Coordinates of C-alpha atoms in Angstrom, one line a residue:
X119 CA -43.4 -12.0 12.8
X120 CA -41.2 -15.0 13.7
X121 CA -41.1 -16.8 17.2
X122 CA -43.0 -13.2 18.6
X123 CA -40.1 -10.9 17.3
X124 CA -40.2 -8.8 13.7
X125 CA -37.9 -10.3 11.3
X126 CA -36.4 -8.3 8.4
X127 CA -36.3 -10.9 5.7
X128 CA -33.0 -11.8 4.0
X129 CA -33.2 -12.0 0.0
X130 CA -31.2 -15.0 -1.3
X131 CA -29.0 -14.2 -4.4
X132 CA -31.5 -16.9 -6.5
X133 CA -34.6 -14.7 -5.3
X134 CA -35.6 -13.8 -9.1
X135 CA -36.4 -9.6 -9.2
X136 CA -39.9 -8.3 -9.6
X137 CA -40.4 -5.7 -12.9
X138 CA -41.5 -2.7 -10.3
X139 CA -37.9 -2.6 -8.5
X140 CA -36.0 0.1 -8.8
X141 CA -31.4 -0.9 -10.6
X142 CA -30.4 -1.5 -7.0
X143 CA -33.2 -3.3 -5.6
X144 CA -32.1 -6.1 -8.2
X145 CA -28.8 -6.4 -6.7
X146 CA -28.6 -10.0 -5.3
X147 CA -27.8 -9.5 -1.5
X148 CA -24.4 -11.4 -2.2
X149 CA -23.5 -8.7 -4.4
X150 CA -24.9 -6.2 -2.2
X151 CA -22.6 -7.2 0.0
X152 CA -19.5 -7.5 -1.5
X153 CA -20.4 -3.5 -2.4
X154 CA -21.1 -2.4 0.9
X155 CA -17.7 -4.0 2.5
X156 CA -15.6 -1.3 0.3
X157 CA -17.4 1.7 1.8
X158 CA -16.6 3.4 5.2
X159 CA -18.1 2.7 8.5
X160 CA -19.2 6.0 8.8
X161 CA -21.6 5.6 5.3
X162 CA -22.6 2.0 6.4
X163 CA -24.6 3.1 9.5
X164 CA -26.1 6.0 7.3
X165 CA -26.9 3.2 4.4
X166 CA -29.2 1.5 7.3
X167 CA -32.1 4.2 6.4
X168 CA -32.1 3.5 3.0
X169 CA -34.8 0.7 3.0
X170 CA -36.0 -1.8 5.9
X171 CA -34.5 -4.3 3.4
X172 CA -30.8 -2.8 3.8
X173 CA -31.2 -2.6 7.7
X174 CA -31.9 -6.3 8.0
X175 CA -29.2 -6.8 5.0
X176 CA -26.6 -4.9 7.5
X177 CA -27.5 -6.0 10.9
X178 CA -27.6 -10.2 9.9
X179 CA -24.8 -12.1 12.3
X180 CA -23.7 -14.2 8.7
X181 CA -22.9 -10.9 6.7
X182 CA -21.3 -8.8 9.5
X183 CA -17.7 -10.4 9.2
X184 CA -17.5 -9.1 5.6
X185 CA -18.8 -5.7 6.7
X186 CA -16.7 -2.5 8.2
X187 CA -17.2 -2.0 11.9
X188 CA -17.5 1.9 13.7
X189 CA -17.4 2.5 17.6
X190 CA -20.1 0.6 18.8
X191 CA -19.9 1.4 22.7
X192 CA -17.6 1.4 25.7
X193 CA -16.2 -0.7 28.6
X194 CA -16.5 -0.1 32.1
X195 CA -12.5 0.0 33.5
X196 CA -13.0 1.4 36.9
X197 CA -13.7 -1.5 38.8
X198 CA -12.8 -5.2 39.9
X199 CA -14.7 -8.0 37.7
X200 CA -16.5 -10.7 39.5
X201 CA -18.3 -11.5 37.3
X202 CA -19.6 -9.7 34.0
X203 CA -17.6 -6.6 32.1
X204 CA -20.0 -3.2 32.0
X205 CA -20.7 -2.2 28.9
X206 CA -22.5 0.8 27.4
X207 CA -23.2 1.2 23.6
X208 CA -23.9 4.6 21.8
X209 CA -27.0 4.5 22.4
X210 CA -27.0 4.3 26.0
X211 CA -28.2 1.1 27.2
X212 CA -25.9 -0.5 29.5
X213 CA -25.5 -4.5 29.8
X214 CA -22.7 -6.9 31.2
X215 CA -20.4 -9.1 29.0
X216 CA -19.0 -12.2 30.0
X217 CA -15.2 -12.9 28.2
X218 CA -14.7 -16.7 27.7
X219 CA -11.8 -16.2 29.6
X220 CA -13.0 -15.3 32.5
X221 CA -14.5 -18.7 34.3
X222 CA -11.4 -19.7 37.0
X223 CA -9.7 -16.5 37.2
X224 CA -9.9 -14.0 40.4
X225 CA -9.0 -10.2 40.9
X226 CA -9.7 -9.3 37.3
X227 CA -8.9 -5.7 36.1
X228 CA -9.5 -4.4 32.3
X229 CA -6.6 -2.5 31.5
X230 CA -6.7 -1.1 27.7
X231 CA -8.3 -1.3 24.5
X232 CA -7.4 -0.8 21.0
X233 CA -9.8 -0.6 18.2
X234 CA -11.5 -4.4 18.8
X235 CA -9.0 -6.1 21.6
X236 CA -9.1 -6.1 25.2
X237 CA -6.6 -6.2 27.9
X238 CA -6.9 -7.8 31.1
X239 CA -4.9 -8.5 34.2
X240 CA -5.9 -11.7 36.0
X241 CA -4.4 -13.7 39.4
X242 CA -3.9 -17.4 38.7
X243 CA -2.7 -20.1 41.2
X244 CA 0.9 -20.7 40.7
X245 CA 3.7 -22.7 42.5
X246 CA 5.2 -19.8 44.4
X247 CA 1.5 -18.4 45.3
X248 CA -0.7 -16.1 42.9
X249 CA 0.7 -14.9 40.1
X250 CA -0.9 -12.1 37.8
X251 CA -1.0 -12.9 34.0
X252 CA -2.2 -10.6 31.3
X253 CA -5.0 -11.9 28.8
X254 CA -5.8 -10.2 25.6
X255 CA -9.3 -11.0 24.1
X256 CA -11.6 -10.2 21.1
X257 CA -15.4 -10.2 22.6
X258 CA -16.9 -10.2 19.0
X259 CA -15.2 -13.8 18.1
X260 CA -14.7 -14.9 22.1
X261 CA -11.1 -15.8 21.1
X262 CA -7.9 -15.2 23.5
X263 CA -5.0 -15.7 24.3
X264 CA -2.8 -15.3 28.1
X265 CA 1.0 -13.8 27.7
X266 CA 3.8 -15.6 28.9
X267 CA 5.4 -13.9 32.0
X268 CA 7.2 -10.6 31.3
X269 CA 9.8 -11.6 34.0
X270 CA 9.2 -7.4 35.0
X271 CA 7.8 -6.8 38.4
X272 CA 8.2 -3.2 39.7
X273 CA 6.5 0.1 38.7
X274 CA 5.0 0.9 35.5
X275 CA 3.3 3.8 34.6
X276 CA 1.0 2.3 31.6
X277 CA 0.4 -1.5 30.6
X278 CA -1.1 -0.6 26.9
X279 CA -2.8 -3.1 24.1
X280 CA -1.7 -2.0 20.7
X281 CA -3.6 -3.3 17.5
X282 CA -4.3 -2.1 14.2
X283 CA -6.7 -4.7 11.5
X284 CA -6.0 -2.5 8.6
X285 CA -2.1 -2.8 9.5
X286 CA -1.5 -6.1 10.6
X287 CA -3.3 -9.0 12.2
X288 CA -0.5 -8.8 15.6
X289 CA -1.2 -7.0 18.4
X290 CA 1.7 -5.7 20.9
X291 CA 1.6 -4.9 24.5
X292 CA 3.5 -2.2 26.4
X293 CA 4.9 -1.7 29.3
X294 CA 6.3 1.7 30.3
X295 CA 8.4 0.9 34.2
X296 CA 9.8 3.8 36.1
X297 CA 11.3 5.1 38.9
X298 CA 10.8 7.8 41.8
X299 CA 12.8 10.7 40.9
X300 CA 13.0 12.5 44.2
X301 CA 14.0 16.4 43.1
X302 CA 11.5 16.5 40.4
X303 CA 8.5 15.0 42.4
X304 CA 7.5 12.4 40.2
X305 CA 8.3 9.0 37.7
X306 CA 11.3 9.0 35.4
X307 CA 10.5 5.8 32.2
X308 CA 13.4 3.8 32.4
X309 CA 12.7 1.6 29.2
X310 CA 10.1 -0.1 27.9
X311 CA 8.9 -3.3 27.7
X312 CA 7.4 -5.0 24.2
X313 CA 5.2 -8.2 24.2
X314 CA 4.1 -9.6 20.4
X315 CA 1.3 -11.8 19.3
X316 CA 4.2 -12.0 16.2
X317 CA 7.1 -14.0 18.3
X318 CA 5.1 -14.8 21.2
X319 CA 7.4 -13.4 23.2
X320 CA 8.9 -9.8 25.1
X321 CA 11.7 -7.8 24.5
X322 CA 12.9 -5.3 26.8
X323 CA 14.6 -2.8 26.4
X324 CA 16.4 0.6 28.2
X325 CA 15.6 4.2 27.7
X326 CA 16.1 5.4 24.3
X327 CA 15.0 9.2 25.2
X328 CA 17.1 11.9 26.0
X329 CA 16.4 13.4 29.6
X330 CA 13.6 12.6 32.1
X331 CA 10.8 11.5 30.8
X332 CA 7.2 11.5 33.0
X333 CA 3.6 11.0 31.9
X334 CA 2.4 13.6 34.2
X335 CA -1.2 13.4 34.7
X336 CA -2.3 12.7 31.6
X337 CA -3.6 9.5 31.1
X338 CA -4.3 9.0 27.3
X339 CA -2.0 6.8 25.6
X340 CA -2.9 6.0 21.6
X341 CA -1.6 3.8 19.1
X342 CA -1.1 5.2 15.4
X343 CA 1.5 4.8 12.8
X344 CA 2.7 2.2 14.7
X345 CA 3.7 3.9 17.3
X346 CA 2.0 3.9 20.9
X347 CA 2.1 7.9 21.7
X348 CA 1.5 9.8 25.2
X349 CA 1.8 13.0 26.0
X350 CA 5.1 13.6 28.9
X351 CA 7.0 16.1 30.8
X352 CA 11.0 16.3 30.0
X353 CA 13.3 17.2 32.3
X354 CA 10.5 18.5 34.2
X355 CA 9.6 21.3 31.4
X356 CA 6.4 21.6 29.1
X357 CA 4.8 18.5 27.8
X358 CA 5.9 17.2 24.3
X359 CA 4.4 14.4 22.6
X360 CA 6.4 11.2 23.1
X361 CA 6.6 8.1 21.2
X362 CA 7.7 4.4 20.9
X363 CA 7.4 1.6 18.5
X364 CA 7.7 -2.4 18.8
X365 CA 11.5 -2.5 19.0
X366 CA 11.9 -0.1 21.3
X367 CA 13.0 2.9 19.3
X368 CA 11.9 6.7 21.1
X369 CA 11.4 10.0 20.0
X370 CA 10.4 13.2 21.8
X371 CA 11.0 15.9 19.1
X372 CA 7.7 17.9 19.1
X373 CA 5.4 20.0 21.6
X374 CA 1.8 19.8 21.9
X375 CA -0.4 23.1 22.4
X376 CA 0.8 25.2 25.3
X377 CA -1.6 26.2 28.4
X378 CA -4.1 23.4 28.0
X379 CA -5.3 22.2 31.5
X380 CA -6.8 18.7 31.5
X381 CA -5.5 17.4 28.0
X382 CA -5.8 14.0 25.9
X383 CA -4.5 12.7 23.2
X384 CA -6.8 11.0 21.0
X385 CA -6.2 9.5 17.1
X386 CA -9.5 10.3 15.4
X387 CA -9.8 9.8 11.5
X388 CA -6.1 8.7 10.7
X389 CA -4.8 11.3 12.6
X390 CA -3.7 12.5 16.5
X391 CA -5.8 14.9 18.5
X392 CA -5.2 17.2 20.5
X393 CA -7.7 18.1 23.2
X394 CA -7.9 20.9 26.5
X395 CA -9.3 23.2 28.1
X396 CA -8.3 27.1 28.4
X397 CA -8.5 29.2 31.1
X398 CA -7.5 32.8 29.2
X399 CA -7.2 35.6 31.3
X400 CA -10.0 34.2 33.9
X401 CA -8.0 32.2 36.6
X402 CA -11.4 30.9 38.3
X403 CA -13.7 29.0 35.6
X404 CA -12.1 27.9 32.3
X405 CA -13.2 29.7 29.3
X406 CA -12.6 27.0 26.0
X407 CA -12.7 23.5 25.0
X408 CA -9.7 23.3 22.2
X409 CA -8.9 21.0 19.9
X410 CA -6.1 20.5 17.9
X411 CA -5.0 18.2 15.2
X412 CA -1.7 16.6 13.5
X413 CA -3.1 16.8 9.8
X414 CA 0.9 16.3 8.5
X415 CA 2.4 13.9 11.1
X416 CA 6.4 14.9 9.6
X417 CA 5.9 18.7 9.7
X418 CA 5.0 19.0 13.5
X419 CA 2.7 21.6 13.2
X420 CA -0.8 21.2 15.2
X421 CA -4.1 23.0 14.0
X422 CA -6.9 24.4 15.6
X423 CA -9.6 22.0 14.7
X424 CA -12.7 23.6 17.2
X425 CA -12.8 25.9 19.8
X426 CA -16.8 26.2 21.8
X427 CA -17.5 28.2 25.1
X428 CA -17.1 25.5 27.5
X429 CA -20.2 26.5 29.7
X430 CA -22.0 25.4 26.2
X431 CA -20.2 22.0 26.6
X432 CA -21.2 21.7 30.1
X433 CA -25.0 22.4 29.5
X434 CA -24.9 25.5 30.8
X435 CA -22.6 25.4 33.9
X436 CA -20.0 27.4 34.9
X437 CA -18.2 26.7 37.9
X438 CA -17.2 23.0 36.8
X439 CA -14.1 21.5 39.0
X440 CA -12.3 20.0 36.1
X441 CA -10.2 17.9 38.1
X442 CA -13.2 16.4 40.1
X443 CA -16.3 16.4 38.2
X444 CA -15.1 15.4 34.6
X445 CA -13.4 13.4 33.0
X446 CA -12.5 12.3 29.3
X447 CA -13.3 9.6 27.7
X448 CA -12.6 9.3 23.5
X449 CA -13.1 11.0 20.3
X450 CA -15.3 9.0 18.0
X451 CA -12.8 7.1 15.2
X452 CA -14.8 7.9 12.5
X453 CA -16.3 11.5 13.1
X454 CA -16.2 14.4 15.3
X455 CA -17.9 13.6 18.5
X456 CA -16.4 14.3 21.3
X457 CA -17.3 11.7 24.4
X458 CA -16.9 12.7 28.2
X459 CA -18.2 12.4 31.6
X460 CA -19.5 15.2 34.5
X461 CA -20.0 14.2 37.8
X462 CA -23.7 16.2 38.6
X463 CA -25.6 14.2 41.3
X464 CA -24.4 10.8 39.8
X465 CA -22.2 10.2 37.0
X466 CA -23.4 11.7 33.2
X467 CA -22.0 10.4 30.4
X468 CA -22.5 12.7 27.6
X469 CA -21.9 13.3 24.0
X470 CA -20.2 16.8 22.1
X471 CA -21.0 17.4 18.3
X472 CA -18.2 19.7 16.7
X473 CA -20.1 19.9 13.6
X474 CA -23.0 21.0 14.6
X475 CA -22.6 22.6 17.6
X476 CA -24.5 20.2 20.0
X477 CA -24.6 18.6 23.5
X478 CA -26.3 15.2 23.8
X479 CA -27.0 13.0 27.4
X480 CA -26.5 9.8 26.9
X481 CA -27.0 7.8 30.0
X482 CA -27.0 8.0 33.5
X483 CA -23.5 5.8 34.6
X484 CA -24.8 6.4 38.7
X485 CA -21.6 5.4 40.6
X486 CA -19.5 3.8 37.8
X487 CA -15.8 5.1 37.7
X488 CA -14.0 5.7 34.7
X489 CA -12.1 4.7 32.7
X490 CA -14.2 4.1 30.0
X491 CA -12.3 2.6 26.8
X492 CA -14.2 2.4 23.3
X493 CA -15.0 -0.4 21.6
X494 CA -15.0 -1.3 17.6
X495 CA -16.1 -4.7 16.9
X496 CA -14.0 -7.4 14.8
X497 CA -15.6 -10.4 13.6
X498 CA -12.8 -11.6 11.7
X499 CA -10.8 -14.3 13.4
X500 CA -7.2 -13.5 14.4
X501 CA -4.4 -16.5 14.2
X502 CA -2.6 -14.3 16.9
X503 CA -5.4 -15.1 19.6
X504 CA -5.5 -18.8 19.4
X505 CA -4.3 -20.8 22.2

């Protein structure tokens, strides 16, 4: 016990071995260390059973830069921030966070995330009044940085935070604008507008896809291959899977699964997927949770990854409003766990297991409003985020 709290002790690399340990219980920790940083996330969370000794190893603040990072939780979006950002982790327990950025600021909104950076949309005191500015942030590290002005003021349909560590050490912001297109009864993307940490500055440019092009009501936007892909409507026709990259360069040349009410797109594992729900022959209650993934991203073809009764999902429920009482919210980067939310008395937020079949209650969320945009932790420092 140290200052009234357990304390799993730390070996030092000099600490000589005793002659009843076991070949890797002689491993200094430095060397310990320098073997656990090459293995997945996924194995490092499993290698904290191994020994009380390994858990302490894992969890110390001075070794977790050199470590891999998994999903560790996820931010509250729904809501203006006063004060402190909601967080939840996997586990449940619920806390607020307090950006650096934050002191000074007023009507702050998170907008995205991307693997360990957060987007946020603040009003500062200008010359000509308030003026919004975007901030990106990394909470692990408490670094950010604010964007110069986009010079763009009208509609958008998405402001999205692109960033990938294992890629590059940039990040990119979008901006989708659009327009009211009257005969079709929605928003037509006129172009898109690129901010990088790389040039510290935005490029615009027009639209680069042939036909109309709407994000519908799907709200899932996700960065892979570095390209930031949605799901949209074409000439008011079925949805296709749409896609743009830093300099502005479009494609819409592939479906997604037909039929699907409720969808999201999702990048789990290295690659895109595909989730929905099906309603087969049964117009009242919806029958299947699908899911679908892009294993071959140049072939175009998208496989039935998991199909479950979605009165399982629901914990027994049948009559479940979709477009009321849930709501997506990710698919676990590293496995296949499937996070959502149902609207019961208060707000449950609530955990799928396609391996093995099972439904797990995570945590009340009472009247917090999604969206709720996961979180992977980055202790490295980034050169983009300095001010």
């Amino acid at each position: 016990m140290e200052n009234g709290r357990v304390s799993a002790r730390i070996r030092s690399s000099s600490s000589p071995p005793s002659g009843s340990e076991t070949a890797a219980e002689r491993l200094t920790d430095d060397l310990l260390i320098e073997i656990l940083s090459r293995v997945p996330a996924r194995s490092l969370c499993r290698f904290q059973c191994v020994s009380k000794h390994w858990l302490g190893l894992i969890n110390d603040r001075s070794y977790r830069r050199k470590l891999p990072q998994t999903l560790d939780g996820f931010y509250d979006a729904g809501q203006l921030l006063d004060s402190g950002v909601p967080f939840t982790n996997i586990l449940g327990s619920r806390h607020l966070t307090y950006p650096a950025f934050l002191p000074g600021r007023r009507l702050v909104f998170l907008l995205d995330s991307c693997h360990s950076l957060l987007l946020f949309s603040s009003y500062v005191a200008g010359d000509h009044g308030d003026e919004i500015r975007y901030v990106v942030c990394n909470p692990a590290t408490e670094e950010w940085a604010e964007l110069p002005d986009s010079g763009y003021s009208g509609d958008a349909s998405s402001i999205n935070l692109c960033f990938d560590p294992a890629v590059s050490p940039h990040f990119y912001v979008f901006c989708l604008p659009v327009v009211e297109v009257e005969d079709q009864h929605g928003f037509c993307i006129t172009g898109v507008h690129v901010y990088s940490s790389e040039t510290g500055s935005w490029v615009h440019k027009e639209k680069r896809w042939s036909g109309n092009i709407d994000v519908g009501y799907d709200p899932s936007f996700i960065y892979l291959n570095v390209y930031l892909h949605f799901c949209a409507i074409v000439d008011d026709s079925a949805r296709q899977l749409a896609a743009v990259d830093k300099e502005g360069a479009a494609r819409t040349d592939f479906r997604v699964p037909d039929d699907l009410d409720v969808c999201f797109i999702q990048q789990s594992q290295g690659c895109l997927h595909y989730a929905g729900f099906d309603r087969g022959d049964n117009d009242d209650d919806v029958d299947q949770l699908l899911v679908y993934v892009l294993k071959d991203y140049d072939s175009k073809e998208w496989i039935l990854k998991h199909s479950v009764e979605t009165s399982h999902v629901f914990g027994g429920r049948h009559a479940v409003s979709l477009y009321e009482d849930f709501d997506w919210i990710a698919i676990h980067p590293e496995c296949n766990l499937i996070f959502f939310t149902l609207a019961w008395e208060d707000i449950t937020f609530m955990c799928y297991d396609m391996d093995h079949g099972q439904v797990k209650v995570i945590c009340n969320l009472e009247e917090s409003k999604p969206p709720y945009f996961p979180y992977v932790p980055l202790y490295e420092e980034l050169q983009s985020l300095h001010k």
